[in-house]
Coordinates of C-alpha atoms (C1' of nucleotides) in Angstrom, one line a residue:
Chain N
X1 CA 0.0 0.0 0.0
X2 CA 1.3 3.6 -1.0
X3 CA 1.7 5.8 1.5
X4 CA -0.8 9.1 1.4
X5 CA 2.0 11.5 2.1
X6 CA 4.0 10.7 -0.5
X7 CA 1.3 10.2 -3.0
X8 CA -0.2 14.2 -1.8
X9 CA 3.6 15.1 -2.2
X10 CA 4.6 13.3 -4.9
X11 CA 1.3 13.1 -7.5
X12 CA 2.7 13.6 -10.5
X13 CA 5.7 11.2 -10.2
X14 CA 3.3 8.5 -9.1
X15 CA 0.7 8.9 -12.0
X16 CA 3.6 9.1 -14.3
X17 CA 5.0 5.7 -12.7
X18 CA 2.2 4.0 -12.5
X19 CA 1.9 4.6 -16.5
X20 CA 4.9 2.2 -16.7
X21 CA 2.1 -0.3 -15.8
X22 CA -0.3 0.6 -19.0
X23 CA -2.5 1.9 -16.5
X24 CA -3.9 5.9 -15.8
X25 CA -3.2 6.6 -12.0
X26 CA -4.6 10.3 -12.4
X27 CA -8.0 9.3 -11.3
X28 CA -7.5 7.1 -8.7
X29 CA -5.0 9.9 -7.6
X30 CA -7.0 12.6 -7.3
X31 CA -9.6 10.7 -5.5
X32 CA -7.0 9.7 -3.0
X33 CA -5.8 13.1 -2.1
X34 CA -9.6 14.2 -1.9
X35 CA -10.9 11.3 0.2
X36 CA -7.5 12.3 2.3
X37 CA -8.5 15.9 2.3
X38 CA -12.3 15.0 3.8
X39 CA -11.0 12.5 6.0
X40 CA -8.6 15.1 7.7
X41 CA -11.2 17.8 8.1
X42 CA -13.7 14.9 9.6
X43 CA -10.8 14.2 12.1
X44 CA -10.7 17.6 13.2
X45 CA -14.2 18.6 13.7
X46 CA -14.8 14.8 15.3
X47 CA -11.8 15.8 17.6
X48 CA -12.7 19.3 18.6
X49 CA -16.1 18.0 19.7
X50 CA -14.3 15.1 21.8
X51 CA -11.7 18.0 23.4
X52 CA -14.6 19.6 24.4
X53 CA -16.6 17.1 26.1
X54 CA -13.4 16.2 27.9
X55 CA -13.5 19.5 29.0
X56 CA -17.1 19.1 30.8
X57 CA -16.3 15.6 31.7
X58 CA -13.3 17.1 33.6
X59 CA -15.3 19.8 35.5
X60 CA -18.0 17.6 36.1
X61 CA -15.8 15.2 38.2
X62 CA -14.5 18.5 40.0
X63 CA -17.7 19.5 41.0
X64 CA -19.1 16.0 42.3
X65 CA -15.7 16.5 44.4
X66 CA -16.3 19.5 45.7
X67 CA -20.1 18.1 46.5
X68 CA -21.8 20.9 44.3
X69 CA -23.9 17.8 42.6
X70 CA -26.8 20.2 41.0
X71 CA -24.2 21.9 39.1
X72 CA -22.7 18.9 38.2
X73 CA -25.8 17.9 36.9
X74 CA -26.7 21.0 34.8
X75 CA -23.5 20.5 32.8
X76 CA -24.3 16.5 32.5
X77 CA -27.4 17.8 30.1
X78 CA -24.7 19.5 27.8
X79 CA -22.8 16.6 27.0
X80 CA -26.2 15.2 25.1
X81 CA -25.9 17.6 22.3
X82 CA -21.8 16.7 22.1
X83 CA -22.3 12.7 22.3
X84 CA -24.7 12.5 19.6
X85 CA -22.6 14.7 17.6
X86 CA -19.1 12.9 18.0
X87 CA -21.2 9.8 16.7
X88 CA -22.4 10.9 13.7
X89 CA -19.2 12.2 12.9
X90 CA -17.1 9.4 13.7
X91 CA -19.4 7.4 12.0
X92 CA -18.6 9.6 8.7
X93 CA -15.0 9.3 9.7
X94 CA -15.4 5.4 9.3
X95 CA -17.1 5.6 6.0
X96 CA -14.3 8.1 4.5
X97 CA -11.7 5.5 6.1
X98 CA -13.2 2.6 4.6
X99 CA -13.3 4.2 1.3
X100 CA -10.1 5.3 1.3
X101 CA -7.9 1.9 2.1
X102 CA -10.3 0.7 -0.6
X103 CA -9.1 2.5 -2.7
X104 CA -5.1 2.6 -1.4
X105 CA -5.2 -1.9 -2.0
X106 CA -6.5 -1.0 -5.3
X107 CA -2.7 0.8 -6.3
X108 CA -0.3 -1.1 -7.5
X109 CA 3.5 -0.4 -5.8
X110 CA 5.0 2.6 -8.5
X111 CA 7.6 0.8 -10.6
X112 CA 11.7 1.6 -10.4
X113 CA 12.6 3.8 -12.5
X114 CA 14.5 1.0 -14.5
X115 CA 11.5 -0.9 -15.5
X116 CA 10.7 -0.7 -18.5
X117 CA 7.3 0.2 -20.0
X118 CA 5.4 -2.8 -21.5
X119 CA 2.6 -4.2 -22.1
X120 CA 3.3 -8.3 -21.5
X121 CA 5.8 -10.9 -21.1
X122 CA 6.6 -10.1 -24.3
X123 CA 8.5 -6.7 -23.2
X124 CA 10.4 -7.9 -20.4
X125 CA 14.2 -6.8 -20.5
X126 CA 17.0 -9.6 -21.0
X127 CA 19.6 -8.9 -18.8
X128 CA 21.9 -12.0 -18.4
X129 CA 22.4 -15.3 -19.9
X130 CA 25.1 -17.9 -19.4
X131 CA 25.2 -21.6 -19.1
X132 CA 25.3 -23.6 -22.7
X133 CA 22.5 -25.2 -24.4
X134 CA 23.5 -28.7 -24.9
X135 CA 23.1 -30.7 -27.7
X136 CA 20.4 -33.4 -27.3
X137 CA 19.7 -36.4 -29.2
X138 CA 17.0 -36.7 -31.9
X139 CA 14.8 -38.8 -29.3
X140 CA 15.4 -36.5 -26.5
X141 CA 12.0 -36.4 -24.0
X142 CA 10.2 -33.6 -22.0
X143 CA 10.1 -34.1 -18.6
X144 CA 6.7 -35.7 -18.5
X145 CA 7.9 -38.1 -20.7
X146 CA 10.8 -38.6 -18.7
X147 CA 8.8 -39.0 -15.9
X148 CA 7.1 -42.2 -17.0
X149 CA 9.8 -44.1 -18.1
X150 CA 12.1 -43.7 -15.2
X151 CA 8.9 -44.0 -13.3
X152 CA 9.5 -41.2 -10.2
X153 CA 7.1 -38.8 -10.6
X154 CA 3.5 -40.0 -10.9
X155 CA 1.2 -37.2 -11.7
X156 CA -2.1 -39.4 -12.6
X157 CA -1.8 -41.1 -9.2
X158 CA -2.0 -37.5 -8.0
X159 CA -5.2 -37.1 -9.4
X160 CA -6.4 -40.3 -7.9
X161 CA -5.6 -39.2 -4.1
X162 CA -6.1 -35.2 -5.0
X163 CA -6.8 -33.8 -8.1
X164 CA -4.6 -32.7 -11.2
X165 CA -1.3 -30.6 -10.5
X166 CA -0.9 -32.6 -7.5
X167 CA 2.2 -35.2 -8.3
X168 CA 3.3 -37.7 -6.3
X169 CA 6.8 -38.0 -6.7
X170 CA 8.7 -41.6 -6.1
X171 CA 12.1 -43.4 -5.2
X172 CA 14.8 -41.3 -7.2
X173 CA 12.4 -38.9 -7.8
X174 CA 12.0 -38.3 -4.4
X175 CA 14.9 -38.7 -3.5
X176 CA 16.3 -35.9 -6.0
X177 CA 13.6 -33.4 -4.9
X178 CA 14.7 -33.8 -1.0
X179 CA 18.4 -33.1 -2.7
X180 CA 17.5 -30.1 -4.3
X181 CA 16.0 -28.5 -1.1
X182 CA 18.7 -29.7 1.0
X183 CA 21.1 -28.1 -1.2
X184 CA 19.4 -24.8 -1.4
X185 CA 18.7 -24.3 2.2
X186 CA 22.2 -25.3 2.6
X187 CA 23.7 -22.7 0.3
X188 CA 21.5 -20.0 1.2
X189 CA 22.7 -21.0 4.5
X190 CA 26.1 -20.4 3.8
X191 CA 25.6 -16.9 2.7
X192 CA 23.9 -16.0 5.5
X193 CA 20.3 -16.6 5.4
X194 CA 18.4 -17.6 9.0
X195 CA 16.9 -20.8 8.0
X196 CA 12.8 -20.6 8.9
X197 CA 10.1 -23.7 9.1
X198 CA 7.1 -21.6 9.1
X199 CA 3.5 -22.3 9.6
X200 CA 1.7 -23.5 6.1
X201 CA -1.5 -22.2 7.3
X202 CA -1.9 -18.1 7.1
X203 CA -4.8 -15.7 8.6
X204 CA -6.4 -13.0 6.8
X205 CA -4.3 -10.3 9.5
X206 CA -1.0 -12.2 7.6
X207 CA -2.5 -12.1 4.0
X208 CA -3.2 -8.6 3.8
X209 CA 0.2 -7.5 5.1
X210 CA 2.2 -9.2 1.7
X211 CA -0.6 -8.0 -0.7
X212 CA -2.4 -11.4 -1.2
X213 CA -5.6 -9.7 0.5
X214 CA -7.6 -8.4 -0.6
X215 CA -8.4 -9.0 -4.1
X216 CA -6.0 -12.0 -5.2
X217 CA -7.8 -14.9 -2.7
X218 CA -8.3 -16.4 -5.9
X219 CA -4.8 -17.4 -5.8
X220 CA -5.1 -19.2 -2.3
X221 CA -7.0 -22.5 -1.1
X222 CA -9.2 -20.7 1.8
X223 CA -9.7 -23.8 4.9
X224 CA -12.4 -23.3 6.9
X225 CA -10.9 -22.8 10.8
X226 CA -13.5 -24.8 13.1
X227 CA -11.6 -23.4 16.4
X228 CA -11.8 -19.7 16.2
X229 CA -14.3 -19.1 12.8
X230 CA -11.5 -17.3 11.2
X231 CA -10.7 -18.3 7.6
X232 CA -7.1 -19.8 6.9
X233 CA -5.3 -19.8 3.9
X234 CA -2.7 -22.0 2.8
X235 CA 0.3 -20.7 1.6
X236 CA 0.9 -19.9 -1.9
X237 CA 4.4 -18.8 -1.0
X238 CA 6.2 -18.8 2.3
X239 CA 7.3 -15.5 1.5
X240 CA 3.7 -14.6 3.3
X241 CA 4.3 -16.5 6.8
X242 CA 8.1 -15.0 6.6
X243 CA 7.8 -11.8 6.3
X244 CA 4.7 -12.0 8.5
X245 CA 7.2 -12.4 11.3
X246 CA 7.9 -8.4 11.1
X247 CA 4.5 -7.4 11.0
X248 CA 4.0 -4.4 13.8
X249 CA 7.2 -4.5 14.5
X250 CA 9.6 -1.9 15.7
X251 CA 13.4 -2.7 14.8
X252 CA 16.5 -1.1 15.6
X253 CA 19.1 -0.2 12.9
X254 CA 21.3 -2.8 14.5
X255 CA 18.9 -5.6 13.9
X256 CA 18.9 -4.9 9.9
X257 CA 20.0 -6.5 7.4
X258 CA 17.1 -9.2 8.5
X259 CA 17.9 -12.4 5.9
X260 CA 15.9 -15.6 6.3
X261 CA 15.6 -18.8 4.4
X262 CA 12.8 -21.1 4.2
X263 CA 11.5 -24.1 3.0
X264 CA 7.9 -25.1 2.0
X265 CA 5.2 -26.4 -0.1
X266 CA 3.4 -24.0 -1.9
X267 CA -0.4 -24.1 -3.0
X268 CA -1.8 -21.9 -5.9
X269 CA -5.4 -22.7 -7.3
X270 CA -4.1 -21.1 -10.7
X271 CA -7.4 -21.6 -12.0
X272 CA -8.1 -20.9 -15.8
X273 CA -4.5 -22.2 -17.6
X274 CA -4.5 -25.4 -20.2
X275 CA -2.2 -27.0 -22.4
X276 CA 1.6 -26.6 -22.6
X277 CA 2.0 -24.2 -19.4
X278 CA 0.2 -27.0 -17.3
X279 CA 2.0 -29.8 -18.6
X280 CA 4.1 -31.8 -16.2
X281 CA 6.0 -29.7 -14.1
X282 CA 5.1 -26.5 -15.5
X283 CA 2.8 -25.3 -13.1
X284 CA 1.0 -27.3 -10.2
X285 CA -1.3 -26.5 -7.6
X286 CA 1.3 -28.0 -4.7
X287 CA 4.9 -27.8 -5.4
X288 CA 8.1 -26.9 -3.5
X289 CA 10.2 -23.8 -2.7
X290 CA 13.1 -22.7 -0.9
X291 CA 12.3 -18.7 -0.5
X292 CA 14.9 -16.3 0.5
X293 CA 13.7 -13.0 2.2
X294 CA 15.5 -9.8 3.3
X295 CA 14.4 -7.1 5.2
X296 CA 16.6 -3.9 4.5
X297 CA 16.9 -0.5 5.4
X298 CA 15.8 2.0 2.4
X299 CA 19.6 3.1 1.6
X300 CA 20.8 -0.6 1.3
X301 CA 17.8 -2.5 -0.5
X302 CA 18.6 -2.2 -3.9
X303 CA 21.8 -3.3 -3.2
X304 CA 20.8 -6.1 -0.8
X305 CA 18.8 -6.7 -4.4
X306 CA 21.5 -7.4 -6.5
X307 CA 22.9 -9.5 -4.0
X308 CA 19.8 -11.5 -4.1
X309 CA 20.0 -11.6 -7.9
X310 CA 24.2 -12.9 -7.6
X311 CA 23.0 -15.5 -5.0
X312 CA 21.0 -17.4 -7.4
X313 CA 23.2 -17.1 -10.4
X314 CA 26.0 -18.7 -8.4
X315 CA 23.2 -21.7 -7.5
X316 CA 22.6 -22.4 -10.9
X317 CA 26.2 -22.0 -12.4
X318 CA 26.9 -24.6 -9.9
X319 CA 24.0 -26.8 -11.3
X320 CA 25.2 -25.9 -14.8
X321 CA 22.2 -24.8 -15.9
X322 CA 21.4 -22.9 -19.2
X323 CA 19.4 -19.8 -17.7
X324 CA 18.8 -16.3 -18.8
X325 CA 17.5 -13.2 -16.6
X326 CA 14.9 -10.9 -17.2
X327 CA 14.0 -7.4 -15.7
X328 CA 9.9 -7.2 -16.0
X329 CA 8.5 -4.9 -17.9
X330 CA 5.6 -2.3 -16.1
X331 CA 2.9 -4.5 -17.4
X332 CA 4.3 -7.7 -15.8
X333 CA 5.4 -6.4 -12.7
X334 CA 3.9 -8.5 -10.0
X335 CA 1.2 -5.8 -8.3
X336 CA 3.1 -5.0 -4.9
X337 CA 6.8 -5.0 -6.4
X338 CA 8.4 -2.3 -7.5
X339 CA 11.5 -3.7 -9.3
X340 CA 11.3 -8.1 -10.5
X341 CA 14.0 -10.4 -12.0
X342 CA 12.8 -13.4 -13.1
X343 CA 15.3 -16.2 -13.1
X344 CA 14.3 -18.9 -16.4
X345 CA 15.7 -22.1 -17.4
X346 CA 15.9 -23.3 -20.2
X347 CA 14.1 -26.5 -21.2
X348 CA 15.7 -28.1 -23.9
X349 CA 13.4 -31.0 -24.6
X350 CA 10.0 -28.6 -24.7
X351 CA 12.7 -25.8 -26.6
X352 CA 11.6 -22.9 -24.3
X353 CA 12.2 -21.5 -21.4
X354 CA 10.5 -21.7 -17.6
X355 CA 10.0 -19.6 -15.0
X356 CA 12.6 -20.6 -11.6
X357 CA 12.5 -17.5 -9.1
X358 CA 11.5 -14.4 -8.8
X359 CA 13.9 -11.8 -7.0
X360 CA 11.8 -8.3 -6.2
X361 CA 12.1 -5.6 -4.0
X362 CA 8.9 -4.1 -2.7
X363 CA 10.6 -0.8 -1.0
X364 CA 8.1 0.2 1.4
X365 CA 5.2 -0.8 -0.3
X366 CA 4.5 -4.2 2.0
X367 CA 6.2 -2.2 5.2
X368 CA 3.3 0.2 5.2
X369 CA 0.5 -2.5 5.2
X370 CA 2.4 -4.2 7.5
X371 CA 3.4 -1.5 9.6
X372 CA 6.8 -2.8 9.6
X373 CA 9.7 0.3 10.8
X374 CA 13.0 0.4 12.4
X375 CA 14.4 3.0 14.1
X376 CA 17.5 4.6 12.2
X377 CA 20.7 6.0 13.7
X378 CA 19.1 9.4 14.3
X379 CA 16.4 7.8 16.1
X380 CA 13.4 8.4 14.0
X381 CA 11.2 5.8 13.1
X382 CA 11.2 4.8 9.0
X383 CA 9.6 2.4 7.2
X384 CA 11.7 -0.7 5.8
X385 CA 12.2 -2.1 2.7
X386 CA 11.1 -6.0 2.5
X387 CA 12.7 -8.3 -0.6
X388 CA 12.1 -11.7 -1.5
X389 CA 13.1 -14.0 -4.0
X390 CA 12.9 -17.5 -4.4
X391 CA 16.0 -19.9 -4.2
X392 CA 14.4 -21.8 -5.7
X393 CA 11.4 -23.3 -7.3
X394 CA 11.4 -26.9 -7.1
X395 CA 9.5 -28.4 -10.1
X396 CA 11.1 -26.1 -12.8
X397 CA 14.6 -26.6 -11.6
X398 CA 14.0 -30.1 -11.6
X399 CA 12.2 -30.3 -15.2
X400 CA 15.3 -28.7 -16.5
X401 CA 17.8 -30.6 -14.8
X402 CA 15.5 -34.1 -16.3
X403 CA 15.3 -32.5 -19.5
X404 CA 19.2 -31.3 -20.0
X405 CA 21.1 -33.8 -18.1
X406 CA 19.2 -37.0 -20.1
X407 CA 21.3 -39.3 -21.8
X408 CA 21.3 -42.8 -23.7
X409 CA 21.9 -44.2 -20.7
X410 CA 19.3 -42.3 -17.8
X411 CA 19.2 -39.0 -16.2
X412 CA 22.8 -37.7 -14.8
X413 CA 22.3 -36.3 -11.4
X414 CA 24.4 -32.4 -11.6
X415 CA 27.4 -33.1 -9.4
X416 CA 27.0 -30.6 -6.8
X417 CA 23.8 -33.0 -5.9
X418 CA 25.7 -36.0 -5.9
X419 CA 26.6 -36.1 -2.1
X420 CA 22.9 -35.1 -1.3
X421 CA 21.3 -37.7 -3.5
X422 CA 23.5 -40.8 -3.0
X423 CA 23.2 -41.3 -6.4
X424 CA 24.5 -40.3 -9.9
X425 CA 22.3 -41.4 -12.5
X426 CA 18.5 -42.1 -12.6
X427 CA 18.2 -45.2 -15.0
Chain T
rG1 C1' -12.2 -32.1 26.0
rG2 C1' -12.9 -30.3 31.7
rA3 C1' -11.5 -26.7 35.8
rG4 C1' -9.1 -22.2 37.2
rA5 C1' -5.9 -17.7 36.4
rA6 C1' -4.2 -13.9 33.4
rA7 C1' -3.4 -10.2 29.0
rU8 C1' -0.8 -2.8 30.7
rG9 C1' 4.9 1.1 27.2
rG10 C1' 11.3 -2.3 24.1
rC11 C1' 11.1 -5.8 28.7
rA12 C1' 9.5 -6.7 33.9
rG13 C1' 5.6 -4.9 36.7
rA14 C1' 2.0 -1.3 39.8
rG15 C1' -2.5 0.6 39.0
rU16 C1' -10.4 -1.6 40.3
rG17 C1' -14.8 4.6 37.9
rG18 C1' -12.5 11.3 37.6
rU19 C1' -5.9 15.9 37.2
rC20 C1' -3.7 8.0 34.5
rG21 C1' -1.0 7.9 28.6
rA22 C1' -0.2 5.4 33.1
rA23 C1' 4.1 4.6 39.4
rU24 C1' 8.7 1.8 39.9
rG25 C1' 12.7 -1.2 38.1
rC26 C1' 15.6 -2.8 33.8
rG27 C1' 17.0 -1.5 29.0
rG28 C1' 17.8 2.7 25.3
rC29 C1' 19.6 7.8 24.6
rA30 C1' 22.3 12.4 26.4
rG31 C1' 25.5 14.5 30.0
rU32 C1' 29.0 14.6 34.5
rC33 C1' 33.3 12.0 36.2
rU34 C1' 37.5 9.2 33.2
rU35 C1' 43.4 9.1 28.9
rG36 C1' 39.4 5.7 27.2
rA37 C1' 35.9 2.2 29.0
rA38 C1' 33.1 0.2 33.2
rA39 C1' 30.8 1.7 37.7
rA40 C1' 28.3 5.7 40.0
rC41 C1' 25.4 10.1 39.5
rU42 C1' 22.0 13.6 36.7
rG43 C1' 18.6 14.3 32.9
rU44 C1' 15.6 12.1 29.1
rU45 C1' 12.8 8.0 26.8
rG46 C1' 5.6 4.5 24.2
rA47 C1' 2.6 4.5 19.5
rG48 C1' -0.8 6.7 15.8
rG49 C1' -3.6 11.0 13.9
rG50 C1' -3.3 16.3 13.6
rU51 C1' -0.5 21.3 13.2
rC52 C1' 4.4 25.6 10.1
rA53 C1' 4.9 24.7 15.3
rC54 C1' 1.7 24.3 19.5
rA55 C1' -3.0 23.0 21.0
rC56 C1' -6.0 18.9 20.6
rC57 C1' -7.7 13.7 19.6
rU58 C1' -7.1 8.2 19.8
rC59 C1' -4.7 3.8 21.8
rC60 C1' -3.8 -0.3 28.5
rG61 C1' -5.0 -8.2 23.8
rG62 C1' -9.5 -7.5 19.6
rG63 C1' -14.8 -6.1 19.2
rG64 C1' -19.2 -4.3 21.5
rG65 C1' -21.8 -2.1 25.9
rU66 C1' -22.9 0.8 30.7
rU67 C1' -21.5 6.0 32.3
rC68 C1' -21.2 13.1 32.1
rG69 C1' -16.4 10.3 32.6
rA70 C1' -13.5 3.4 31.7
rA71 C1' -6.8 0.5 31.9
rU72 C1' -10.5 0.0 36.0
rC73 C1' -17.6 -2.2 35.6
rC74 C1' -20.6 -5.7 32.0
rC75 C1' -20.8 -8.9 27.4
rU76 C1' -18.1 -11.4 23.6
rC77 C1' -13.9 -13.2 20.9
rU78 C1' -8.7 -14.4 20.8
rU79 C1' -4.3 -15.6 23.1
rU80 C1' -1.1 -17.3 27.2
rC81 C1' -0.3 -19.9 31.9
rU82 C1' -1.5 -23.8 35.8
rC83 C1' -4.1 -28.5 36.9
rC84 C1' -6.8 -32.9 35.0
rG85 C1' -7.9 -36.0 30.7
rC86 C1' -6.4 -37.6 25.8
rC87 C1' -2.4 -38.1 22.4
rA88 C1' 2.0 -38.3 17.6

RNA sequence: GGAGAAAUGGCAGAGUGGUCGAAUGCGGCAGUCUUGAAAACUGUUGAGGGUCACACCUCCGGGGGUUCGAAUCCCUCUUUCUCCGCCA
């Protein structure tokens, strides 16, 4: 959520950001600074009226001391008028509010200034490749292919016990999967990420503070709560339970840089895809993630950033995988993030390339919802800046490690995985 | 699942209807002393809204109520603790 000062002090530099997105801000703009404007002058008649049946409250209580109870009772008959007044208006303070914040979760974060303008995936900026392509024979597979005959994923007997996008993964397969996590949370580890098991279950307190709520439930499998009546969500990301951990919270500068890493399954309903994107591995509704998150103060956060973006470049060097990065265009840009790389592999076997992690910084746009601040070295309280990427997504990482590491013989296991899995080939 | 107790500022912990946004201690910050540090002493120190700045308003787990007036009384929800039961 944007902040109301800046967007009063700063209108035309938002609207003009916001454009980056293929969308016209002015509107919305103007209707934020006026709702602002009405909600401020509310506020002050609603507390002038309170002040001054303080006031009467104040003597009254002085009078009863004193024992001069008819007096005291003359001024009780004043407050009538005030009471009724200070509910009407605070009732009109609620409405303007309400409409407000309504309005505020509608607004998309503004963009960095290097993101480009764009309508799609289509525009989104190459900014790195590296790894080689390697030559595959005539009969090479896709994953799902690969899948079957080496027999360790099983997605139909996921849609026996669940549904589609549900796989059930099995004996090497499994075994590789529990690898790959290892060896993320391992690395991240290294570099100086606190490792996190969070909760997989979120409330709607934790859902609106990373932007999930309102508006994008559609992403998340709601479970009814039977103890307290409250709806749960399950995690589409543990980037939502994570940075939960800092909601309300008051820091000190010493406590920052924040970095924790976590493991966990994910759950997305992605309703409405079909063919190639849902094939396989391509997108599921349960799958795995290791998630990095950083919370930074404003000066450092774009370089904590590029840090992020180095981490998981050195991950997949070491897994010698051909991937490419992208800065997202405006109209790509996830809605709370103000700057995204997207990590992508690519997949040989299906001859394009798939989505592995997604390294944003959200500046203060998450901080503000969830009233997240530190106190700087001069003592005054600022918002922080919140990051997260992901380090990485299972299923992708492994299609492309199936698809570019087959041979005649079986699957090679990448050799940094080798003392995690036990094993080096899956024939 | 049953019975009881509790929830107050960064932390601990007073406060049971009226100068209480809240004593006291710890912690933090500033100063004195010191070559420097520690100790000691002195001062200062909750959050949000609002204002050029004051004033002023709101906040004592969340929500609702009683009252001229609520941290304090009532209702309700949540959470925590103790005891019993059950249990991976």
């Amino acid at each position: 959520m944007l902040q109301v000062p800046f967007i009063r002090e700063n209108k035309e530099l938002v609207i003009e950001r916001l454009a980056k997105r293929n969308m016209d801000a002015s509107q919305m703009i103007a209707n934020v600074i006026e709702l602002d404007e009405d909600r401020r002058s509310i506020q002050t008649q609603l507390d002038n009226t309170l002040a001054e049946s303080n006031t009467i409250s104040k003597e009254i209580g002085m009078l009863f001391k004193k024992g001069e109870v008819d007096q005291a009772n003359a001024l009780k008959a004043k407050t009538t008028d005030l009471k009724e007044a200070s509910k009407s208006l605070s009732e009109q303070l609620t409405t303007k509010t309400d409409a407000l914040n309504e309005l505020l979760y509608k607004i998309p974060n503004i963009p960095h200034e290097s993101v480009p303008s764009g309508n799609s995936e289509e525009e989104n900026e190459e900014v790195f490749r590296e790894g080689d392509i390697p030559e595959l024979n005539q009969d090479a597979l896709p994953h799902w292919e690969l899948t079957k005959k080496y027999d360790i994923i099983d997605f139909e007997l996921g849609s026996k016990i669940t549904g589609a996008g549900f796989p059930v993964y099995k004996g090497k397969g499994a075994r590789l999967q529990r690898a790959l996590i290892q060896y993320f949370l391992d690395r991240n580890s290294e570099v100086g990420y606190e490792e996190i098991i969070p909760p997989f279950l979120i409330n709607t307190d934790s859902g609106f503070g990373t932007g999930q709520l309102p508006d994008k439930e559609g992403q998340m499998y709601e479970i009814a709560n039977n103890v307290s009546n409250e709806t749960l969500y399950l995690i589409p990301t543990s980037e939502v339970p994570v940075t939960n951990i800092y909601r309300d919270a008051m820091l000190s500068d010493t406590q920052l840089p924040i970095k924790h890493t976590a493991y966990s399954p994910c759950f997305r309903r992605e309703a409405g895809s079909y063919g190639k994107d849902v094939r396989g591995l391509n997108r599921l509704h349960q799958f795995e993630k290791v998630e990095i998150v950083r919370v930074e103060k404003p000066e450092d956060s774009y370089q904590a950033l590029d840090e992020m973006v180095n981490h998981v470049k050195s991950i997949l060097k070491e897994l010698k995988l051909p991937y490419r990065i992208l800065r997202l265009c405006g109209g790509d840009l996830g809605f709370t993030s103000a700057l995204t790389y997207d990590f992508e592999v690519f997949s040989t076997a299906q001859d394009r390339w798939l989505e592995i992690s997604s390294v944003s910084n959200f500046e203060t746009f998450q901080a503000n919802r969830l009233k997240l601040r530190f106190k700087n070295s001069e003592g005054k309280k600022e918002l922080a800046h919140t990051l997260n990427g992901s380090a990485l997504a299972l299923p992708r990482v492994l299609a492309g490690i199936l698809e570019n590491y087959q041979t005649e013989k079986g699957i090679k296991v990448p050799e940094v995985l080798i003392p995690y899995t036990g094993f080096s080939i899956i024939d």
